[in-house]
Amino acid sequence: MIIHLSSSPSSLSLTRLLKSRSPISDSPHKPKTHFSKSHLSSALNSFSHNFHCKNQFLYGKSGDPVGKRRSSRAWAFSGFDSGGFESAQSVLEAAAVLTAIIVVHESGHFLAAYLQGIRVSKFAIGFGPILAKFNSNNVEYSIRAFPLGGFVGFPDNDPDSDIPVDDEDLLKNRPIFDRILVVSAGVIANIVFAYTIIFVQVLSVGLPVQEAFPGVLVPEVRPFSAASRDGLLAGDVILAVDGFQLPETTGPGAVSEVVDVIKKNPKRNVLIKIARGQEDFEIGVTPDENSDGTGRIGVQLSPNIKISKVRPKSLTEALNYSGREFWGLTSNVLDSLKQTFLNFSQSASKVSGPVAIIAVGAEVAKSNIDGLYQFAAVLNLNLAVINILPLPALDGGSLALILIEAARGGRKLPLELEQQIMSSGIMFVIVLGLFLIIRDTLNLDFIKDML
């Protein structure tokens, strides 16, 4: 499963929390037929792309910011102190969301085969050595060692199977349409699941409306930090930094401006104009220096926004709201992936794996339920879009082989060639996934602190 997440000025809690995953450290066999290798090689891209969310409910207004602490989740940015790793509960919640998405994807394949009477031999979450398993109705259900996705196995080319090779219930012997349905069912399941998540969000908590105010909010000041020593307080609103006046209507860009100035000025006095209560005044803050030479003042920052909820008054309105949100998120996913492929040389080094996804999800879980809904919906949509691409080891790769067969008048490619294509893709994803797991684990703040 390949996931791509990014962020935007107009998006809500999920976007803010994805941004918070910017670096925040103080220092700087013989194959069997399988579907759907739901791989977790997520393109998180350090969340630096714009998240062009077409959400009808996320819009900005300007208003009076002074003296009011806005209800928004803080951002933890590069050059600022981090609050440490996520709580165990939020990590478990994020892992549960990710696991549920994988299970839904694989269940789509499994049910599409089972309901058509096609033989299935395995249903696995993860790859590699089996950690736990049980058998039911001639199907092996297992949890495996490497959390890179999952697969549904078919006995078509299993040398140990006692099923005749010409059995009409083997997947390979079914008509092209039956096989297309099985291959596509995982993607369809994730799309349906994404819409269901959004619909439940609309009914249970409503959709957020974002109202923007001038300046950048300081929700938290770390004790004994440079900001604390020099008089910055939680609840202050930064209006200007080092002579740069922040725009009247601000968003992630304004936060980044403040961060950049702080990072570029270690051990140099930075003049910050703030609003506190009914007063505006300036204070000088001298950033501490990180081991990589960048500045740090020990605060969390967030856009100065207020978020309220819009709730449907009828089932028709709920369906309407859900549809708009669904298409907005889908459009965002497609736009983000397009930008990633168009700028792959720049984004390739920023690809992250399941550890980074869970870290982001844990931050979302700590924030509020809205973010968790959106996080789950975006992951589902990413998985659906990526898996339909015609790449080996993805659902789209299997679909491409079936379509080639159809174009050849029902003549399949040589079995050995098909297996080589799929096996090479699976091996590449497993190696890449293990590399990303190790790299992302070493990049976690608490691991860095131990090294």
GROMACS .gro file of C-alpha atoms in nm:
model
  451
    1MET     CA    1   0.000   0.000   0.000
    2ILE     CA    2   0.145   0.332  -0.103
    3ILE     CA    3   0.019   0.638   0.077
    4HIS     CA    4   0.070   1.002  -0.010
    5LEU     CA    5  -0.029   1.274   0.231
    6SER     CA    6   0.032   1.646   0.215
    7SER     CA    7  -0.112   1.972   0.338
    8SER     CA    8  -0.283   2.312   0.265
    9PRO     CA    9  -0.378   2.648   0.395
   10SER     CA   10  -0.745   2.566   0.384
   11SER     CA   11  -0.749   2.219   0.531
   12LEU     CA   12  -0.833   2.136   0.887
   13SER     CA   13  -0.704   1.923   1.167
   14LEU     CA   14  -0.556   1.649   0.954
   15THR     CA   15  -0.354   1.898   0.756
   16ARG     CA   16  -0.226   2.074   1.064
   17LEU     CA   17  -0.123   1.747   1.218
   18LEU     CA   18   0.050   1.630   0.904
   19LYS     CA   19   0.248   1.950   0.911
   20SER     CA   20   0.342   1.873   1.267
   21ARG     CA   21   0.533   1.573   1.142
   22SER     CA   22   0.799   1.791   0.986
   23PRO     CA   23   1.132   1.721   1.155
   24ILE     CA   24   1.089   1.830   1.516
   25SER     CA   25   1.394   1.677   1.676
   26ASP     CA   26   1.622   1.881   1.893
   27SER     CA   27   1.907   1.761   1.672
   28PRO     CA   28   1.898   1.817   1.373
   29HIS     CA   29   1.052  -1.907  -0.292
   30LYS     CA   30   0.824  -2.021  -0.579
   31PRO     CA   31   0.553  -1.766  -0.592
   32LYS     CA   32   0.184  -1.841  -0.558
   33THR     CA   33  -0.091  -1.630  -0.705
   34HIS     CA   34  -0.165  -1.342  -0.468
   35PHE     CA   35  -0.378  -1.031  -0.458
   36SER     CA   36  -0.341  -0.743  -0.344
   37LYS     CA   37  -0.012  -0.654  -0.204
   38SER     CA   38  -0.146  -0.360  -0.004
   39HIS     CA   39   0.196  -0.205   0.042
   40LEU     CA   40   0.275   0.056   0.304
   41SER     CA   41   0.544   0.255   0.126
   42SER     CA   42   0.381   0.586   0.189
   43ALA     CA   43   0.487   0.903   0.014
   44LEU     CA   44   0.447   1.144   0.300
   45ASN     CA   45   0.682   1.391   0.133
   46SER     CA   46   0.757   1.557   0.465
   47PHE     CA   47   0.418   1.719   0.413
   48SER     CA   48   0.571   2.004   0.218
   49HIS     CA   49   0.331   2.007  -0.077
   50ASN     CA   50   0.020   2.222  -0.081
   51PHE     CA   51  -0.294   2.034   0.024
   52HIS     CA   52  -0.542   2.180  -0.224
   53CYS     CA   53  -0.856   2.060  -0.050
   54LYS     CA   54  -1.169   2.135  -0.247
   55ASN     CA   55  -1.373   2.123   0.074
   56GLN     CA   56  -1.684   2.337   0.059
   57PHE     CA   57  -1.683   2.367   0.437
   58LEU     CA   58  -1.330   2.492   0.490
   59TYR     CA   59  -1.312   2.858   0.418
   60GLY     CA   60  -1.142   3.157   0.572
   61LYS     CA   61  -1.275   3.476   0.724
   62SER     CA   62  -1.087   3.760   0.883
   63GLY     CA   63  -1.170   3.883   1.227
   64ASP     CA   64  -1.039   4.025   1.550
   65PRO     CA   65  -0.764   3.803   1.693
   66VAL     CA   66  -0.650   4.001   1.991
   67GLY     CA   67  -0.661   3.839   2.331
   68LYS     CA   68  -0.845   3.527   2.219
   69ARG     CA   69  -0.690   3.183   2.227
   70ARG     CA   70  -0.827   3.003   1.922
   71SER     CA   71  -0.937   2.643   1.932
   72SER     CA   72  -0.684   2.487   1.699
   73ARG     CA   73  -0.427   2.213   1.732
   74ALA     CA   74  -0.070   2.333   1.776
   75TRP     CA   75   0.195   2.270   1.515
   76ALA     CA   76   0.539   2.148   1.612
   77PHE     CA   77   0.782   2.275   1.353
   78SER     CA   78   1.141   2.223   1.259
   79GLY     CA   79   1.360   2.438   1.478
   80PHE     CA   80   1.118   2.421   1.769
   81ASP     CA   81   1.111   2.186   2.064
   82SER     CA   82   0.906   1.874   2.021
   83GLY     CA   83   0.673   1.736   2.279
   84GLY     CA   84   0.822   1.387   2.246
   85PHE     CA   85   0.672   1.075   2.096
   86GLU     CA   86   0.302   1.006   2.088
   87SER     CA   87   0.119   0.844   2.376
   88ALA     CA   88   0.074   0.466   2.368
   89GLN     CA   89  -0.303   0.503   2.331
   90SER     CA   90  -0.280   0.734   2.027
   91VAL     CA   91  -0.021   0.507   1.864
   92LEU     CA   92  -0.254   0.209   1.913
   93GLU     CA   93  -0.545   0.406   1.768
   94ALA     CA   94  -0.343   0.500   1.460
   95ALA     CA   95  -0.220   0.142   1.416
   96ALA     CA   96  -0.580   0.017   1.451
   97VAL     CA   97  -0.696   0.257   1.177
   98LEU     CA   98  -0.418   0.144   0.947
   99THR     CA   99  -0.487  -0.224   1.016
  100ALA     CA  100  -0.860  -0.175   0.956
  101ILE     CA  101  -0.789  -0.016   0.618
  102ILE     CA  102  -0.567  -0.308   0.515
  103VAL     CA  103  -0.827  -0.561   0.635
  104VAL     CA  104  -1.101  -0.381   0.439
  105HIS     CA  105  -0.886  -0.380   0.125
  106GLU     CA  106  -0.802  -0.749   0.146
  107SER     CA  107  -1.160  -0.836   0.244
  108GLY     CA  108  -1.275  -0.676  -0.080
  109HIS     CA  109  -1.064  -0.921  -0.279
  110PHE     CA  110  -1.161  -1.212  -0.057
  111LEU     CA  111  -1.536  -1.149  -0.074
  112ALA     CA  112  -1.532  -1.089  -0.451
  113ALA     CA  113  -1.370  -1.429  -0.494
  114TYR     CA  114  -1.573  -1.612  -0.228
  115LEU     CA  115  -1.909  -1.485  -0.352
  116GLN     CA  116  -1.825  -1.605  -0.704
  117GLY     CA  117  -1.722  -1.949  -0.579
  118ILE     CA  118  -1.353  -1.892  -0.664
  119ARG     CA  119  -1.111  -2.092  -0.451
  120VAL     CA  120  -0.908  -1.895  -0.195
  121SER     CA  121  -0.622  -2.046   0.004
  122LYS     CA  122  -0.486  -1.762   0.220
  123PHE     CA  123  -0.583  -1.434   0.384
  124ALA     CA  124  -0.284  -1.258   0.539
  125ILE     CA  125  -0.214  -0.930   0.714
  126GLY     CA  126   0.154  -0.851   0.667
  127PHE     CA  127   0.424  -1.040   0.480
  128GLY     CA  128   0.700  -1.285   0.566
  129PRO     CA  129   0.710  -1.533   0.857
  130ILE     CA  130   0.377  -1.624   1.016
  131LEU     CA  131   0.327  -1.499   1.372
  132ALA     CA  132  -0.021  -1.643   1.425
  133LYS     CA  133  -0.265  -1.836   1.210
  134PHE     CA  134  -0.577  -2.051   1.202
  135ASN     CA  135  -0.758  -2.248   0.931
  136SER     CA  136  -1.125  -2.237   0.843
  137ASN     CA  137  -1.303  -2.383   0.538
  138ASN     CA  138  -0.968  -2.461   0.370
  139VAL     CA  139  -0.847  -2.102   0.405
  140GLU     CA  140  -0.542  -2.010   0.613
  141TYR     CA  141  -0.586  -1.681   0.800
  142SER     CA  142  -0.259  -1.535   0.930
  143ILE     CA  143  -0.078  -1.237   1.079
  144ARG     CA  144   0.277  -1.203   0.951
  145ALA     CA  145   0.599  -1.044   1.067
  146PHE     CA  146   0.647  -0.752   0.829
  147PRO     CA  147   0.367  -0.491   0.851
  148LEU     CA  148   0.386  -0.384   0.487
  149GLY     CA  149   0.025  -0.455   0.397
  150GLY     CA  150  -0.139  -0.789   0.326
  151PHE     CA  151  -0.252  -1.031   0.057
  152VAL     CA  152  -0.515  -1.283  -0.046
  153GLY     CA  153  -0.363  -1.605  -0.180
  154PHE     CA  154  -0.509  -1.838  -0.441
  155PRO     CA  155  -0.408  -2.203  -0.499
  156ASP     CA  156  -0.378  -2.161  -0.876
  157ASN     CA  157  -0.003  -2.223  -0.903
  158ASP     CA  158   0.061  -2.389  -0.568
  159PRO     CA  159   0.268  -2.705  -0.634
  160ASP     CA  160   0.142  -2.853  -0.305
  161SER     CA  161  -0.225  -2.812  -0.397
  162ASP     CA  162  -0.426  -3.124  -0.481
  163ILE     CA  163  -0.681  -2.924  -0.683
  164PRO     CA  164  -0.679  -3.020  -1.055
  165VAL     CA  165  -0.518  -2.749  -1.272
  166ASP     CA  166  -0.829  -2.739  -1.492
  167ASP     CA  167  -1.070  -2.683  -1.200
  168GLU     CA  168  -1.317  -2.418  -1.315
  169ASP     CA  169  -1.319  -2.263  -0.967
  170LEU     CA  170  -0.952  -2.167  -0.983
  171LEU     CA  171  -0.911  -1.796  -1.041
  172LYS     CA  172  -0.694  -1.842  -1.351
  173ASN     CA  173  -0.966  -2.051  -1.518
  174ARG     CA  174  -1.243  -1.795  -1.465
  175PRO     CA  175  -1.363  -1.555  -1.738
  176ILE     CA  176  -1.182  -1.223  -1.770
  177PHE     CA  177  -1.467  -1.023  -1.613
  178ASP     CA  178  -1.470  -1.244  -1.300
  179ARG     CA  179  -1.097  -1.192  -1.253
  180ILE     CA  180  -1.121  -0.815  -1.312
  181LEU     CA  181  -1.387  -0.799  -1.042
  182VAL     CA  182  -1.165  -0.984  -0.792
  183VAL     CA  183  -0.860  -0.768  -0.870
  184SER     CA  184  -1.057  -0.442  -0.851
  185ALA     CA  185  -1.257  -0.530  -0.539
  186GLY     CA  186  -0.990  -0.412  -0.293
  187VAL     CA  187  -0.984  -0.066  -0.447
  188ILE     CA  188  -1.363  -0.053  -0.455
  189ALA     CA  189  -1.378  -0.159  -0.089
  190ASN     CA  190  -1.144   0.123   0.014
  191ILE     CA  191  -1.341   0.383  -0.182
  192VAL     CA  192  -1.667   0.268  -0.021
  193PHE     CA  193  -1.500   0.262   0.321
  194ALA     CA  194  -1.366   0.617   0.273
  195TYR     CA  195  -1.713   0.747   0.189
  196THR     CA  196  -1.863   0.558   0.484
  197ILE     CA  197  -1.608   0.714   0.721
  198ILE     CA  198  -1.691   1.063   0.594
  199PHE     CA  199  -2.065   0.995   0.618
  200VAL     CA  200  -2.027   0.877   0.979
  201GLN     CA  201  -1.823   1.189   1.055
  202VAL     CA  202  -2.092   1.414   0.908
  203LEU     CA  203  -2.366   1.244   1.112
  204SER     CA  204  -2.176   1.213   1.439
  205VAL     CA  205  -1.961   1.526   1.475
  206GLY     CA  206  -2.036   1.737   1.167
  207LEU     CA  207  -1.790   1.900   0.928
  208PRO     CA  208  -1.556   2.179   1.037
  209VAL     CA  209  -1.579   2.541   0.925
  210GLN     CA  210  -1.252   2.729   0.957
  211GLU     CA  211  -1.243   3.101   1.043
  212ALA     CA  212  -0.901   3.264   1.006
  213PHE     CA  213  -0.761   3.560   1.204
  214PRO     CA  214  -0.443   3.765   1.158
  215GLY     CA  215  -0.120   3.643   1.312
  216VAL     CA  216   0.020   3.313   1.435
  217LEU     CA  217  -0.096   3.165   1.765
  218VAL     CA  218   0.145   3.042   2.035
  219PRO     CA  219  -0.048   2.764   2.212
  220GLU     CA  220   0.246   2.641   2.421
  221VAL     CA  221   0.580   2.773   2.550
  222ARG     CA  222   0.826   2.516   2.682
  223PRO     CA  223   0.965   2.585   3.032
  224PHE     CA  224   1.324   2.713   3.043
  225SER     CA  225   1.322   2.770   2.666
  226ALA     CA  226   1.447   3.085   2.491
  227ALA     CA  227   1.087   3.201   2.445
  228SER     CA  228   1.013   3.149   2.814
  229ARG     CA  229   1.326   3.334   2.924
  230ASP     CA  230   1.252   3.630   2.700
  231GLY     CA  231   0.887   3.675   2.797
  232LEU     CA  232   0.675   3.500   2.532
  233LEU     CA  233   0.360   3.346   2.685
  234ALA     CA  234   0.114   3.077   2.579
  235GLY     CA  235  -0.186   3.245   2.417
  236ASP     CA  236   0.019   3.523   2.258
  237VAL     CA  237  -0.045   3.599   1.890
  238ILE     CA  238   0.260   3.681   1.676
  239LEU     CA  239   0.177   3.965   1.436
  240ALA     CA  240   0.524   4.036   1.295
  241VAL     CA  241   0.871   3.886   1.322
  242ASP     CA  242   1.201   4.064   1.261
  243GLY     CA  243   1.024   4.344   1.075
  244PHE     CA  244   0.817   4.111   0.856
  245GLN     CA  245   0.445   4.186   0.899
  246LEU     CA  246   0.236   3.869   0.876
  247PRO     CA  247  -0.059   3.883   0.632
  248GLU     CA  248  -0.403   3.980   0.759
  249THR     CA  249  -0.546   3.638   0.678
  250THR     CA  250  -0.293   3.377   0.774
  251GLY     CA  251  -0.244   3.003   0.740
  252PRO     CA  252   0.039   2.752   0.720
  253GLY     CA  253   0.247   2.995   0.513
  254ALA     CA  254   0.257   3.246   0.799
  255VAL     CA  255   0.368   2.978   1.044
  256SER     CA  256   0.645   2.876   0.805
  257GLU     CA  257   0.760   3.239   0.779
  258VAL     CA  258   0.799   3.261   1.156
  259VAL     CA  259   0.978   2.926   1.167
  260ASP     CA  260   1.221   3.026   0.890
  261VAL     CA  261   1.319   3.349   1.063
  262ILE     CA  262   1.383   3.169   1.393
  263LYS     CA  263   1.586   2.895   1.228
  264LYS     CA  264   1.806   3.145   1.045
  265ASN     CA  265   1.892   3.347   1.356
  266PRO     CA  266   2.048   3.128   1.628
  267LYS     CA  267   2.196   3.336   1.912
  268ARG     CA  268   2.079   3.659   1.744
  269ASN     CA  269   1.809   3.884   1.884
  270VAL     CA  270   1.482   3.855   1.689
  271LEU     CA  271   1.221   4.127   1.737
  272ILE     CA  272   0.872   3.981   1.763
  273LYS     CA  273   0.553   4.189   1.763
  274ILE     CA  274   0.279   4.020   1.963
  275ALA     CA  275  -0.082   4.075   2.063
  276ARG     CA  276  -0.162   3.993   2.426
  277GLY     CA  277  -0.505   4.074   2.560
  278GLN     CA  278  -0.590   4.419   2.426
  279GLU     CA  279  -0.227   4.525   2.383
  280ASP     CA  280   0.022   4.507   2.097
  281PHE     CA  281   0.392   4.534   2.178
  282GLU     CA  282   0.735   4.404   2.077
  283ILE     CA  283   0.974   4.175   2.262
  284GLY     CA  284   1.319   4.051   2.171
  285VAL     CA  285   1.381   3.675   2.168
  286THR     CA  286   1.726   3.518   2.124
  287PRO     CA  287   1.692   3.167   1.974
  288ASP     CA  288   1.904   2.885   2.116
  289GLU     CA  289   2.120   2.695   1.869
  290ASN     CA  290   2.050   2.337   1.760
  291SER     CA  291   2.331   2.093   1.692
  292ASP     CA  292   2.273   2.150   1.317
  293GLY     CA  293   2.326   2.525   1.356
  294THR     CA  294   1.960   2.628   1.326
  295GLY     CA  295   1.771   2.837   1.579
  296ARG     CA  296   1.509   2.718   1.828
  297ILE     CA  297   1.297   2.909   2.079
  298GLY     CA  298   1.091   2.627   2.232
  299VAL     CA  299   0.732   2.699   2.132
  300GLN     CA  300   0.451   2.538   1.942
  301LEU     CA  301   0.280   2.743   1.673
  302SER     CA  302  -0.053   2.715   1.493
  303PRO     CA  303  -0.250   2.923   1.245
  304ASN     CA  304  -0.468   3.170   1.431
  305ILE     CA  305  -0.799   3.009   1.345
  306LYS     CA  306  -1.126   2.913   1.502
  307ILE     CA  307  -1.305   2.596   1.397
  308SER     CA  308  -1.677   2.540   1.436
  309LYS     CA  309  -1.899   2.258   1.312
  310VAL     CA  310  -2.162   2.239   1.042
  311ARG     CA  311  -2.416   1.959   1.099
  312PRO     CA  312  -2.675   1.830   0.852
  313LYS     CA  313  -3.043   1.887   0.920
  314SER     CA  314  -3.163   1.593   0.712
  315LEU     CA  315  -3.041   1.271   0.554
  316THR     CA  316  -3.037   1.440   0.213
  317GLU     CA  317  -2.817   1.718   0.347
  318ALA     CA  318  -2.587   1.463   0.514
  319LEU     CA  319  -2.545   1.280   0.183
  320ASN     CA  320  -2.478   1.611   0.010
  321TYR     CA  321  -2.216   1.716   0.266
  322SER     CA  322  -2.052   1.373   0.253
  323GLY     CA  323  -2.037   1.379  -0.126
  324ARG     CA  324  -1.872   1.720  -0.132
  325GLU     CA  325  -1.616   1.620   0.129
  326PHE     CA  326  -1.549   1.288  -0.045
  327TRP     CA  327  -1.486   1.449  -0.383
  328GLY     CA  328  -1.278   1.722  -0.219
  329LEU     CA  329  -1.048   1.470  -0.051
  330THR     CA  330  -1.033   1.255  -0.365
  331SER     CA  331  -0.935   1.555  -0.575
  332ASN     CA  332  -0.668   1.643  -0.321
  333VAL     CA  333  -0.523   1.290  -0.327
  334LEU     CA  334  -0.509   1.290  -0.707
  335ASP     CA  335  -0.350   1.636  -0.720
  336SER     CA  336  -0.091   1.544  -0.459
  337LEU     CA  337   0.006   1.222  -0.634
  338LYS     CA  338   0.027   1.404  -0.967
  339GLN     CA  339   0.268   1.656  -0.816
  340THR     CA  340   0.472   1.375  -0.663
  341PHE     CA  341   0.516   1.197  -0.996
  342LEU     CA  342   0.589   1.522  -1.181
  343ASN     CA  343   0.857   1.611  -0.925
  344PHE     CA  344   0.972   1.261  -0.838
  345SER     CA  345   1.343   1.346  -0.830
  346GLN     CA  346   1.273   1.594  -0.549
  347SER     CA  347   1.017   1.384  -0.363
  348ALA     CA  348   1.180   1.038  -0.385
  349SER     CA  349   1.413   1.101  -0.091
  350LYS     CA  350   1.115   1.207   0.123
  351VAL     CA  351   0.916   0.883   0.089
  352SER     CA  352   0.820   0.741   0.428
  353GLY     CA  353   0.686   0.407   0.546
  354PRO     CA  354   0.435   0.264   0.794
  355VAL     CA  355   0.622   0.395   1.099
  356ALA     CA  356   0.581   0.752   0.974
  357ILE     CA  357   0.214   0.690   0.889
  358ILE     CA  358   0.145   0.563   1.240
  359ALA     CA  359   0.335   0.857   1.389
  360VAL     CA  360   0.117   1.098   1.190
  361GLY     CA  361  -0.196   0.907   1.285
  362ALA     CA  362  -0.097   0.914   1.651
  363GLU     CA  363  -0.063   1.293   1.637
  364VAL     CA  364  -0.406   1.309   1.474
  365ALA     CA  365  -0.555   1.080   1.740
  366LYS     CA  366  -0.417   1.305   2.015
  367SER     CA  367  -0.582   1.608   1.856
  368ASN     CA  368  -0.950   1.533   1.800
  369ILE     CA  369  -1.188   1.287   1.643
  370ASP     CA  370  -1.230   1.501   1.329
  371GLY     CA  371  -0.866   1.453   1.235
  372LEU     CA  372  -0.887   1.078   1.288
  373TYR     CA  373  -1.188   1.054   1.056
  374GLN     CA  374  -1.007   1.254   0.787
  375PHE     CA  375  -0.684   1.060   0.839
  376ALA     CA  376  -0.865   0.730   0.784
  377ALA     CA  377  -1.052   0.861   0.478
  378VAL     CA  378  -0.736   0.997   0.315
  379LEU     CA  379  -0.546   0.673   0.377
  380ASN     CA  380  -0.828   0.475   0.215
  381LEU     CA  381  -0.833   0.701  -0.089
  382ASN     CA  382  -0.455   0.692  -0.123
  383LEU     CA  383  -0.454   0.315  -0.105
  384ALA     CA  384  -0.728   0.294  -0.367
  385VAL     CA  385  -0.560   0.533  -0.611
  386ILE     CA  386  -0.208   0.393  -0.576
  387ASN     CA  387  -0.312   0.028  -0.596
  388ILE     CA  388  -0.494   0.081  -0.926
  389LEU     CA  389  -0.172   0.203  -1.094
  390PRO     CA  390  -0.036  -0.052  -1.346
  391LEU     CA  391   0.276  -0.138  -1.145
  392PRO     CA  392   0.404  -0.487  -1.059
  393ALA     CA  393   0.289  -0.618  -0.720
  394LEU     CA  394   0.000  -0.371  -0.707
  395ASP     CA  395  -0.361  -0.449  -0.800
  396GLY     CA  396  -0.314  -0.237  -1.113
  397GLY     CA  397  -0.028  -0.463  -1.221
  398SER     CA  398  -0.249  -0.771  -1.200
  399LEU     CA  399  -0.528  -0.586  -1.378
  400ALA     CA  400  -0.287  -0.482  -1.656
  401LEU     CA  401  -0.191  -0.847  -1.714
  402ILE     CA  402  -0.559  -0.945  -1.745
  403LEU     CA  403  -0.624  -0.660  -1.990
  404ILE     CA  404  -0.321  -0.765  -2.197
  405GLU     CA  405  -0.470  -1.114  -2.207
  406ALA     CA  406  -0.802  -0.969  -2.327
  407ALA     CA  407  -0.621  -0.766  -2.595
  408ARG     CA  408  -0.446  -1.086  -2.711
  409GLY     CA  409  -0.780  -1.254  -2.769
  410GLY     CA  410  -0.776  -1.453  -2.447
  411ARG     CA  411  -0.416  -1.576  -2.483
  412LYS     CA  412  -0.230  -1.537  -2.156
  413LEU     CA  413   0.131  -1.433  -2.122
  414PRO     CA  414   0.364  -1.723  -2.037
  415LEU     CA  415   0.319  -1.821  -1.672
  416GLU     CA  416   0.689  -1.787  -1.599
  417LEU     CA  417   0.693  -1.431  -1.733
  418GLU     CA  418   0.388  -1.333  -1.524
  419GLN     CA  419   0.543  -1.478  -1.210
  420GLN     CA  420   0.876  -1.305  -1.274
  421ILE     CA  421   0.702  -0.970  -1.316
  422MET     CA  422   0.495  -1.004  -1.000
  423SER     CA  423   0.771  -1.161  -0.789
  424SER     CA  424   1.020  -0.888  -0.877
  425GLY     CA  425   0.764  -0.624  -0.782
  426ILE     CA  426   0.685  -0.794  -0.450
  427MET     CA  427   1.054  -0.830  -0.363
  428PHE     CA  428   1.124  -0.465  -0.446
  429VAL     CA  429   0.838  -0.344  -0.225
  430ILE     CA  430   0.941  -0.566   0.068
  431VAL     CA  431   1.303  -0.445   0.051
  432LEU     CA  432   1.191  -0.083   0.016
  433GLY     CA  433   0.940  -0.124   0.298
  434LEU     CA  434   1.197  -0.269   0.539
  435PHE     CA  435   1.438   0.012   0.453
  436LEU     CA  436   1.170   0.273   0.522
  437ILE     CA  437   1.070   0.110   0.851
  438ILE     CA  438   1.430   0.118   0.974
  439ARG     CA  439   1.490   0.473   0.851
  440ASP     CA  440   1.165   0.615   0.990
  441THR     CA  441   1.220   0.440   1.324
  442LEU     CA  442   1.566   0.594   1.354
  443ASN     CA  443   1.411   0.935   1.279
  444LEU     CA  444   1.166   0.917   1.570
  445ASP     CA  445   1.247   1.175   1.836
  446PHE     CA  446   1.275   0.935   2.129
  447ILE     CA  447   1.504   0.707   1.927
  448LYS     CA  448   1.726   1.004   1.838
  449ASP     CA  449   1.742   1.096   2.204
  450MET     CA  450   1.866   0.746   2.287
  451LEU     CA  451   2.138   0.746   2.019
   0.00000   0.00000   0.00000
